[in-house]
Coordinates of N, CA and C in Angstrom, one line a residue:
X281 N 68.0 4.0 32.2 CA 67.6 2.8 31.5 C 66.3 2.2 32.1
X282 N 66.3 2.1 33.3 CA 64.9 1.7 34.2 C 63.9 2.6 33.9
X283 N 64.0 3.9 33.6 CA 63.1 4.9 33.1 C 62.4 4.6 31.7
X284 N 63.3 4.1 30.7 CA 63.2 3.4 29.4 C 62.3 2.4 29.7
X285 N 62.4 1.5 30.2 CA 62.2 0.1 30.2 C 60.7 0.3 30.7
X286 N 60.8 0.9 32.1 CA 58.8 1.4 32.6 C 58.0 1.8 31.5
X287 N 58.7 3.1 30.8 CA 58.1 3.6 29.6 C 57.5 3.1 28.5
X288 N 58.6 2.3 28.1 CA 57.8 1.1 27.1 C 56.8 0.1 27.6
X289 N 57.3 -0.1 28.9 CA 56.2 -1.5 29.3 C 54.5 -0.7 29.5
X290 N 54.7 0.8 29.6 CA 53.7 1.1 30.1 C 53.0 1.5 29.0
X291 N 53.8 1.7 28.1 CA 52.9 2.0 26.6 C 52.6 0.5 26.0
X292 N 53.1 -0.3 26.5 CA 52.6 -1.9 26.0 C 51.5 -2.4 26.4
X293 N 51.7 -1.9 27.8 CA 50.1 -2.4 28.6 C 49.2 -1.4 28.0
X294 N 49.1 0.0 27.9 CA 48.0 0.9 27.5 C 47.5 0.2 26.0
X295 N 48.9 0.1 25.2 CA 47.9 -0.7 24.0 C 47.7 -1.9 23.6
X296 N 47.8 -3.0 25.1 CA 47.2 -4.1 25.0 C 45.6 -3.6 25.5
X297 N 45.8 -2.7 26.6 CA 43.9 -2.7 27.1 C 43.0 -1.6 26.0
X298 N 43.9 -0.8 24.9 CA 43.0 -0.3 24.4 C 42.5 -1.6 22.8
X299 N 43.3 -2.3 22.6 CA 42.9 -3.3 22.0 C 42.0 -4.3 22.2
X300 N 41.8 -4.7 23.9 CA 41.1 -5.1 24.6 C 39.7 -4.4 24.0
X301 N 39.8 -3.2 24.8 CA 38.1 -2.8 24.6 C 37.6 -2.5 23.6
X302 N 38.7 -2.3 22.2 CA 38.0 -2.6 20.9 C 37.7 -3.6 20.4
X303 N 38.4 -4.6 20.6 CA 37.6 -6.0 20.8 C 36.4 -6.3 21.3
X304 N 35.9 -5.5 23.0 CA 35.2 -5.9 23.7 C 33.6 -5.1 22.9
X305 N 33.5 -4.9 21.9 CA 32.3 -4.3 21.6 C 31.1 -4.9 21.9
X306 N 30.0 -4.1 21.8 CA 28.4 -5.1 21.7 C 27.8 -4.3 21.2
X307 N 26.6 -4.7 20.1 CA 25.8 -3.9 19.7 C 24.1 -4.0 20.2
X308 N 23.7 -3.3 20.3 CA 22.4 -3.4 20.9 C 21.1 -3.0 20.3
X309 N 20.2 -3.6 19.7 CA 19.1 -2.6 19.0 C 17.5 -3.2 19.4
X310 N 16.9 -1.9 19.6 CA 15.5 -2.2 20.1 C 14.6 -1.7 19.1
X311 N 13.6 -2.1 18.0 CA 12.8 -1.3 17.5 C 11.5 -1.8 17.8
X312 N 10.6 -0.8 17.7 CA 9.0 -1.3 17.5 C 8.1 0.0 17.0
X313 N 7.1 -0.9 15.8 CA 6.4 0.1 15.3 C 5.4 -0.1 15.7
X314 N 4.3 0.7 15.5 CA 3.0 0.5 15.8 C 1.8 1.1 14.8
X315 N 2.4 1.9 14.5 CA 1.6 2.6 13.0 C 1.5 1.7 11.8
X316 N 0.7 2.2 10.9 CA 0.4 1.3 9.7 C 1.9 1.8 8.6
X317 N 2.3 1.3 8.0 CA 3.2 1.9 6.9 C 2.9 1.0 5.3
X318 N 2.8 2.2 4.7 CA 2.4 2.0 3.4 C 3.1 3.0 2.1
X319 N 3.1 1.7 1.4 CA 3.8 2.6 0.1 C 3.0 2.5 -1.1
X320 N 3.2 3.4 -2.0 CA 2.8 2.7 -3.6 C 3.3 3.3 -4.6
X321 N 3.2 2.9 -5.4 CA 4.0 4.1 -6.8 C 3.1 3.8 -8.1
X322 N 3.1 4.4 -8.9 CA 2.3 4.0 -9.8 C 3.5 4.8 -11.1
X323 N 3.9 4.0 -11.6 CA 5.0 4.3 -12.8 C 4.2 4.1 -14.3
X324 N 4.8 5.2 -15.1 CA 4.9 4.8 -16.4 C 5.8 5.0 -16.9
X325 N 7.0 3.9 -18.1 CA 8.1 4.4 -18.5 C 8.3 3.6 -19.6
X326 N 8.9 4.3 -20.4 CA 8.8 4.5 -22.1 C 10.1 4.5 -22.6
X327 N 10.3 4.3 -23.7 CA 11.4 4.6 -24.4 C 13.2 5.1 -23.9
X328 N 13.6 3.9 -23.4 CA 14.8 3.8 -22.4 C 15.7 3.3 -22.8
X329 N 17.2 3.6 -23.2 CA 18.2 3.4 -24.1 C 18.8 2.7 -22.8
X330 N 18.3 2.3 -21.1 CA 19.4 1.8 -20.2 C 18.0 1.1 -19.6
X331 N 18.7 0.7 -18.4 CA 17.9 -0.4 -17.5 C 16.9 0.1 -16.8
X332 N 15.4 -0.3 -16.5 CA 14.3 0.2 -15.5 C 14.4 -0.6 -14.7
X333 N 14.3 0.0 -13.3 CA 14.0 -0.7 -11.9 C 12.8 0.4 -11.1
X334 N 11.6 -0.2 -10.6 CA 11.0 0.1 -10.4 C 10.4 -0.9 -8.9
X335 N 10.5 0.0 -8.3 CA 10.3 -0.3 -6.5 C 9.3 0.4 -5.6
X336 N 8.5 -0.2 -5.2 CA 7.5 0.1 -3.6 C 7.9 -0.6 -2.5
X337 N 8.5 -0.3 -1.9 CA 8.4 -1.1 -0.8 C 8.2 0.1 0.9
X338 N 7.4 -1.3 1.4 CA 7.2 -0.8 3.4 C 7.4 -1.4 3.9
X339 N 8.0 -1.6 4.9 CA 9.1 -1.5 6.0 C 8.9 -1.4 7.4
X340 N 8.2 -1.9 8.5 CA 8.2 -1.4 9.3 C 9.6 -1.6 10.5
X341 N 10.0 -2.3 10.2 CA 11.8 -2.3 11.3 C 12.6 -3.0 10.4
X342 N 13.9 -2.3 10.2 CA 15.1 -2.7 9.6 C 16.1 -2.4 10.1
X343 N 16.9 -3.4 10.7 CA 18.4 -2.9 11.0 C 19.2 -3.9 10.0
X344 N 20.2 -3.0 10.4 CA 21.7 -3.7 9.2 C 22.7 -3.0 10.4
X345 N 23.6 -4.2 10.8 CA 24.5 -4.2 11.5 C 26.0 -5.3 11.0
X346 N 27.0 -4.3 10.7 CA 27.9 -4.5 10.0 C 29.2 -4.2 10.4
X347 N 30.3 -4.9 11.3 CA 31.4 -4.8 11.4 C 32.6 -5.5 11.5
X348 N 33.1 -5.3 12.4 CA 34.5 -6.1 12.9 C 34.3 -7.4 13.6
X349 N 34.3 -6.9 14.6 CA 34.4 -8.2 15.8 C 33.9 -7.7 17.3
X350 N 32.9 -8.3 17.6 CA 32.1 -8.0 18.9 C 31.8 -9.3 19.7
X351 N 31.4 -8.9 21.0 CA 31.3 -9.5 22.5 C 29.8 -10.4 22.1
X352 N 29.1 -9.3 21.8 CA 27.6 -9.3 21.5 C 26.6 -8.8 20.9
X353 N 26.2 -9.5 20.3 CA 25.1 -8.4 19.4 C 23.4 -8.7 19.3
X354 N 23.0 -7.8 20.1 CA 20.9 -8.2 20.5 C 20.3 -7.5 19.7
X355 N 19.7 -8.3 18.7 CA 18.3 -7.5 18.1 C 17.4 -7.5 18.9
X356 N 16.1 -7.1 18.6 CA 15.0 -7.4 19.1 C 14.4 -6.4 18.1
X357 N 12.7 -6.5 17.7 CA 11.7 -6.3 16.8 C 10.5 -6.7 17.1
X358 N 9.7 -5.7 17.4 CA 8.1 -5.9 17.5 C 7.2 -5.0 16.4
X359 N 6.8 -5.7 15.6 CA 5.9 -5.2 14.5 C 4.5 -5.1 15.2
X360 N 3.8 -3.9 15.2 CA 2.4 -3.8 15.7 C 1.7 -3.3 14.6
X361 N 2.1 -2.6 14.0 CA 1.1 -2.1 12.4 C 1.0 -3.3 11.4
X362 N 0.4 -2.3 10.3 CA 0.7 -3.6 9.3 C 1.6 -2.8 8.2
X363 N 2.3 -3.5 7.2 CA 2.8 -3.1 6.3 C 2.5 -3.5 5.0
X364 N 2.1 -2.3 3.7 CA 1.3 -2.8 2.7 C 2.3 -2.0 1.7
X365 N 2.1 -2.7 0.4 CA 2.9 -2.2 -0.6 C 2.1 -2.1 -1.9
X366 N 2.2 -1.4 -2.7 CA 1.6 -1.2 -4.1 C 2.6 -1.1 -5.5
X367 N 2.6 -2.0 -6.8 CA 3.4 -1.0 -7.7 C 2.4 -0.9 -8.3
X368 N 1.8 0.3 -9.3 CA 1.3 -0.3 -10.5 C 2.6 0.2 -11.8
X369 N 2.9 -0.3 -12.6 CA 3.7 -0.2 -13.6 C 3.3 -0.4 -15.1
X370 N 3.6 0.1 -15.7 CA 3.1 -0.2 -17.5 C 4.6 0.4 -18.0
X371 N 5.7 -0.4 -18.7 CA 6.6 -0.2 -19.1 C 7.1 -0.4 -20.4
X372 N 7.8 -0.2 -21.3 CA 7.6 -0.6 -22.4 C 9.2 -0.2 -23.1
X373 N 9.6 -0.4 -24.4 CA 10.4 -0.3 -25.6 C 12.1 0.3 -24.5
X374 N 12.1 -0.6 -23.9 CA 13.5 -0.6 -22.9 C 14.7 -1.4 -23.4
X375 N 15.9 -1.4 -23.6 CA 17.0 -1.6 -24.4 C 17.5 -2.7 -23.7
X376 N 17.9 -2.4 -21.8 CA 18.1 -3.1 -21.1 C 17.1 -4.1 -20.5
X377 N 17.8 -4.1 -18.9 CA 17.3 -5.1 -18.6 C 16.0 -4.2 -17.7
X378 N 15.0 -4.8 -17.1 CA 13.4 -4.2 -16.5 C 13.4 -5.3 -14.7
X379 N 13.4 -4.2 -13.9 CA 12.8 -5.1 -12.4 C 11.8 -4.4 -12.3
X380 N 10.8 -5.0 -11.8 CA 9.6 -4.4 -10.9 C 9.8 -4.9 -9.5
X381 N 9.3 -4.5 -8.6 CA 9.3 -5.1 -7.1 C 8.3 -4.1 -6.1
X382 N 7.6 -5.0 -5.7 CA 6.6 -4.7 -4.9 C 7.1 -5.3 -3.1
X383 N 7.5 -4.9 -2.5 CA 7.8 -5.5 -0.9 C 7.5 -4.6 0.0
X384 N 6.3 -5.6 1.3 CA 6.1 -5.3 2.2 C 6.9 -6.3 3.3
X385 N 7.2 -5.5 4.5 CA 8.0 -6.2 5.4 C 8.1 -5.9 7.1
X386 N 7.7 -6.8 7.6 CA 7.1 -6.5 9.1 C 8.6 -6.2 9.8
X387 N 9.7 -7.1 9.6 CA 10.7 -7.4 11.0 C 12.0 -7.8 9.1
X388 N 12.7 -6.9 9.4 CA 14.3 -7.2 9.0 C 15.4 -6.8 9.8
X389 N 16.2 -7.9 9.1 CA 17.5 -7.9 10.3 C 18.9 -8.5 9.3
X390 N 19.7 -8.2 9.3 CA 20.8 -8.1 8.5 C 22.0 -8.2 9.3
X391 N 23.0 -9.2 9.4 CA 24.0 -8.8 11.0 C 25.3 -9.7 10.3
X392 N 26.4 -9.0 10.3 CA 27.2 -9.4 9.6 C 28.6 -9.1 9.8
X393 N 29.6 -9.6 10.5 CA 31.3 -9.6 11.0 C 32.1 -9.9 10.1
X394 N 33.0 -9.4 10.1 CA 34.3 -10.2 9.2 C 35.0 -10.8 9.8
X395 N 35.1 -10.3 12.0 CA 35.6 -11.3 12.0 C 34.9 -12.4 13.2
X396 N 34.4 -11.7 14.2 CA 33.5 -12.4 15.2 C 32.6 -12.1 15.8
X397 N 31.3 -12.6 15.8 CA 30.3 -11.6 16.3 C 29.8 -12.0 18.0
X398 N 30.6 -13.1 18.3 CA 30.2 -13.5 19.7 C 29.2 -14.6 20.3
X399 N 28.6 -13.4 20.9 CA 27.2 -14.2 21.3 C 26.0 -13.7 20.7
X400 N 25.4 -13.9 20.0 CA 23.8 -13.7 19.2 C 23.0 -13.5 19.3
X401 N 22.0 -12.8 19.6 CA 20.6 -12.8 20.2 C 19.5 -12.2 19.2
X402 N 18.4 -12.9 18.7 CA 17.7 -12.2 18.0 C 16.6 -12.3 18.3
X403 N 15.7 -11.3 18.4 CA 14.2 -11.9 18.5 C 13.4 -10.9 17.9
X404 N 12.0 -11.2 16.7 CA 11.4 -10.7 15.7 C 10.1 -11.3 16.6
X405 N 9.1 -10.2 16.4 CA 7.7 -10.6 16.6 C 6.5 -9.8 15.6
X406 N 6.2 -10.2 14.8 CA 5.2 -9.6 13.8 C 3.3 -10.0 14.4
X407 N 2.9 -8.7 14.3 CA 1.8 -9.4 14.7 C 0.4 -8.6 13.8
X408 N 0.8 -7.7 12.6 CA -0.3 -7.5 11.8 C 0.2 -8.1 10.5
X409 N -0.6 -7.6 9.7 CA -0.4 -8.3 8.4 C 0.4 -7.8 6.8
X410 N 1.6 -8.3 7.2 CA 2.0 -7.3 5.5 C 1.6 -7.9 3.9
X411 N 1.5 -7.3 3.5 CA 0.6 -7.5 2.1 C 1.6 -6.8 0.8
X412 N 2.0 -7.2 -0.3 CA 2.5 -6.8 -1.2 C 1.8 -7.0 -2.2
X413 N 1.4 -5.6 -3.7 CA 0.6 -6.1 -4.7 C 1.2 -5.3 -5.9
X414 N 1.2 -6.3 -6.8 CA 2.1 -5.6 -8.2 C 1.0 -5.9 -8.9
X415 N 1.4 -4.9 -9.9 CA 0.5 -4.9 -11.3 C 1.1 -4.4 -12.3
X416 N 1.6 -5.1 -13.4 CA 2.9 -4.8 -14.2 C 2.2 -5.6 -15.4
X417 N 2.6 -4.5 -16.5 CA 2.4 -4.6 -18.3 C 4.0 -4.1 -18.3
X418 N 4.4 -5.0 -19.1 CA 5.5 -5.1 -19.3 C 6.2 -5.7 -20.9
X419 N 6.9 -4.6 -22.2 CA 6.7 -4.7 -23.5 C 7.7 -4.6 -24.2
X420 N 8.3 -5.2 -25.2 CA 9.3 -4.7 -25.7 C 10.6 -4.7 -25.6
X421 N 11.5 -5.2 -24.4 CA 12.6 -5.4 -24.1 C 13.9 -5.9 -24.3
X422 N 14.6 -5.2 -24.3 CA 15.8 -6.6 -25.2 C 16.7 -7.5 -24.1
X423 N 16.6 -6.7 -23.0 CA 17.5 -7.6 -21.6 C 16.3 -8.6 -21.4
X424 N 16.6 -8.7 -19.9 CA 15.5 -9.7 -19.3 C 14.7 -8.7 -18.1
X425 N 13.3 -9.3 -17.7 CA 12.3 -8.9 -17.1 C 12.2 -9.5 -15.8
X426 N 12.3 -8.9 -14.5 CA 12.2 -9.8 -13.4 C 10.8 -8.8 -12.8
X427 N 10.0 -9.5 -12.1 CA 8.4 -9.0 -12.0 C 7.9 -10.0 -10.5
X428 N 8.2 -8.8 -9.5 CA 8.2 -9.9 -7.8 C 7.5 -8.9 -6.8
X429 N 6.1 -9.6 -6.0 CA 5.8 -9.2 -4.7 C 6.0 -9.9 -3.8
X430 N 6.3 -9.8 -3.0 CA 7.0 -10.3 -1.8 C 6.2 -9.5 -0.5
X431 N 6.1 -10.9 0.7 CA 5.2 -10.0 1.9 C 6.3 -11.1 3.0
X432 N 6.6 -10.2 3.9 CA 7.5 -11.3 4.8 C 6.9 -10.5 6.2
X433 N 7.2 -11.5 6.9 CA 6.3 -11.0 8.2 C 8.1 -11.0 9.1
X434 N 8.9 -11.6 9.4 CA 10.0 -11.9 10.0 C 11.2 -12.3 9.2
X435 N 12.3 -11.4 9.0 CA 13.8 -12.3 8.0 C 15.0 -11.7 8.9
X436 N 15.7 -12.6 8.9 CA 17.0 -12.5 9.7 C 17.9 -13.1 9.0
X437 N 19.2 -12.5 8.6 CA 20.1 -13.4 7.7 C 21.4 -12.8 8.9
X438 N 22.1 -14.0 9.2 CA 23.8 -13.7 9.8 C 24.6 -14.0 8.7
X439 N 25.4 -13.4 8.9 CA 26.7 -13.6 8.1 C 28.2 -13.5 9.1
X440 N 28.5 -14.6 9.7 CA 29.4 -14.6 10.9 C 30.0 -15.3 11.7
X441 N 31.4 -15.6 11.9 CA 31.3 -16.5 13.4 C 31.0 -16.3 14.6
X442 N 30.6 -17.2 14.9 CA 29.8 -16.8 16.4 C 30.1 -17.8 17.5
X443 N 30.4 -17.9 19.0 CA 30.2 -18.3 19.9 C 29.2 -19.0 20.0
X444 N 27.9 -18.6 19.6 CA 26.5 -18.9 20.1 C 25.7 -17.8 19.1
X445 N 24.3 -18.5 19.2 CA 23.3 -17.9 18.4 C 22.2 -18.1 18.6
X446 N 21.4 -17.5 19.1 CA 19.6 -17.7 19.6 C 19.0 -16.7 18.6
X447 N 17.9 -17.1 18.1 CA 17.0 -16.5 17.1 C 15.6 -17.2 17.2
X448 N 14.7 -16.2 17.5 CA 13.3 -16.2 18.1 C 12.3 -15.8 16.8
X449 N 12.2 -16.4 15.9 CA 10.8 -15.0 15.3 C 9.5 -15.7 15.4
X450 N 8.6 -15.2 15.7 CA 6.6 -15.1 16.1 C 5.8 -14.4 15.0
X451 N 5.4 -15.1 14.7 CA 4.7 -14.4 13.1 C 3.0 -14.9 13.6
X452 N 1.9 -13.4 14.1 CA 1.0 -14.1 14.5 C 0.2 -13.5 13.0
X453 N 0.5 -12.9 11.9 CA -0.1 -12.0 10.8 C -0.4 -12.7 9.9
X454 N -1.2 -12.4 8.9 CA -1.8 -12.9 7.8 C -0.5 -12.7 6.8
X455 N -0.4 -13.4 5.7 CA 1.0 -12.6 4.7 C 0.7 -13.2 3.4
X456 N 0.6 -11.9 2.9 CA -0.7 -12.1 1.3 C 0.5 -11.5 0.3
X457 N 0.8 -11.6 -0.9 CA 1.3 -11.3 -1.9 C 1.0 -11.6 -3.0
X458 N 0.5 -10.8 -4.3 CA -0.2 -10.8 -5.1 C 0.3 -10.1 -6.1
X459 N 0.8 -11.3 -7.3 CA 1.2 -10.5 -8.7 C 0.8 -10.7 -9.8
X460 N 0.0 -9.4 -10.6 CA -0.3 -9.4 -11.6 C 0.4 -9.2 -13.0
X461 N 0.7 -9.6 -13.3 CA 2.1 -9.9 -14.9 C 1.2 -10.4 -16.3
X462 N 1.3 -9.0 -16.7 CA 1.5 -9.1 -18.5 C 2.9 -8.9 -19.1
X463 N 3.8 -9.9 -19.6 CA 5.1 -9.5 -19.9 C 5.0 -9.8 -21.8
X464 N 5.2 -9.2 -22.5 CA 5.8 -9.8 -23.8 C 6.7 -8.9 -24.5
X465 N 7.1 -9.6 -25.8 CA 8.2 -9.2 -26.9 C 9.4 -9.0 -25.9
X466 N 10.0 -10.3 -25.1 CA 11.0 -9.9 -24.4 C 12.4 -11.0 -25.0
X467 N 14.0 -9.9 -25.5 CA 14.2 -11.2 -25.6 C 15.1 -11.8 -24.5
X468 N 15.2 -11.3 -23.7 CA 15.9 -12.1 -22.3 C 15.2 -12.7 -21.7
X469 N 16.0 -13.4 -20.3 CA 14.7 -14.2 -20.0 C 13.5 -13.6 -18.9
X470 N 12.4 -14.2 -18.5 CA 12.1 -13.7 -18.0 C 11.3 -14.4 -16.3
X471 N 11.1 -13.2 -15.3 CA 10.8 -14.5 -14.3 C 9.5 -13.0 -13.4
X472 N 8.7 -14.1 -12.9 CA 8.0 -13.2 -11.9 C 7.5 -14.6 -11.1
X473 N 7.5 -13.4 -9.6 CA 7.6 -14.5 -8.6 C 6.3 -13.4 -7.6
X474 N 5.4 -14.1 -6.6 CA 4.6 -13.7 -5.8 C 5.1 -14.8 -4.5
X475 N 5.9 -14.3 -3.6 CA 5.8 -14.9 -2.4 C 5.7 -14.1 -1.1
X476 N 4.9 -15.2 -0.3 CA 4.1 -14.5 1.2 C 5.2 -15.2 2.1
X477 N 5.9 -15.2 2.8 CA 6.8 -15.5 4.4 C 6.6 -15.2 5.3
X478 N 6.2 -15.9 6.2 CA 5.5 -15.6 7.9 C 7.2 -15.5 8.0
X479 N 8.1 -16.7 8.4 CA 9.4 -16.5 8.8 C 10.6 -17.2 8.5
X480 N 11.3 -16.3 8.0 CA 12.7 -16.6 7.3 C 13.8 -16.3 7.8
X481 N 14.9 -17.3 8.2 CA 16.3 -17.5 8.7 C 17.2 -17.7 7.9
X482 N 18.6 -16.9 7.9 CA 19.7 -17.6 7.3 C 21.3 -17.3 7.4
X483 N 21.8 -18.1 7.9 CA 22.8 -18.2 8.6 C 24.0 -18.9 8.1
X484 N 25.1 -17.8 7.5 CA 26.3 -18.4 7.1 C 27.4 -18.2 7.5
X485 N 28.7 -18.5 7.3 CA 29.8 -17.9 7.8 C 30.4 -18.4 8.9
X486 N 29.9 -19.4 9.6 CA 30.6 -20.2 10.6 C 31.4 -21.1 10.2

């Protein structure tokens, strides 16, 4: 019976400490670029019985960190290139709905628990210039048309409870975004947007 009783107690303790150090996680990420990164596309599309999405985008650091529950979790991000983007698009006689999107992006960060993420650390440093440029003829449509460049130098969104939270971003770069839009004969609605962001936070779930 005393042999019983050890046995269980000792398989109680083993899976209280292995629950322990699954709990005890941390995640850790270091990026830095230094090269220039650049994209462009140049689309033509016609006659489409479903939906067009049409995308350029550059990137120079992206994490996406997504789990359970951890101790700690440290970004950090140093942008040294620049990041530039291009669409040109001419689209037309589409049934659905039509995106264009043009994004350039120095520093992303994505960080997100279901159940606790601890303690927080983030820090973003952009220091060239990202630039986004669309050029879209856009015709005929029966959904709706969404038509967006976007240049962000630093974005960080949490989604989590947390202990604590420190977030740093340095945006020393220029941030240009430029959209050119011919849209008609659309009958949905329609939107186009040109926005530049040195630095963006956002933080929910506490």
């Amino acid at each position: 019976m005393n042999t019983k009783i050890l046995t269980l107690s000792a398989v109680l303790v083993a899976a209280a400490a292995a629950a322990g150090a699954a709990q005890a996680q941390s995640a850790n990420s270091n990026q830095s670029n230094s090269a220039s990164v650049r994209s462009q596309l140049n689309a033509t599309v016609s006659n489409v019985n479903n939906s067009v999405s049409a995308t350029a985008a550059a990137i120079s650091n992206s994490v996406t960190i997504d789990g359970g529950t951890a101790v700690s979790i440290n970004n950090n991000q140093n942008a040294w290139g620049g990041a530039s983007s291009q669409l040109n698009a001419t689209i037309g006689d589409v049934s659905k709905d039509v995106s264009a999107t043009s994004a350039a992006i120095a520093n992303s960060a994505t960080i997100k628990t279901s159940n606790w993420g601890g303690a927080i650390n983030n820090n973003q440093v952009a220091y060239n210039d990202p630039s986004a440029t669309l050029n879209a003829t856009v015709a005929d449509v029966s959904g709706t048309v969404s038509a967006t460049a976007a240049a962000i130098s630093n974005s960080a969104t949490f989604d989590t409870r947390f202990g604590s939270l420190n977030s740093s971003q340095s945006n020393s770069a220029g941030v240009a975004a430029l959209a050119n839009a011919t849209v008609r004969d659309v009958s949905g609605a329609v939107t186009t947007t040109a926005a530049a962001i040195g630095n963006s936070l956002t933080v929910t779930g506490f």
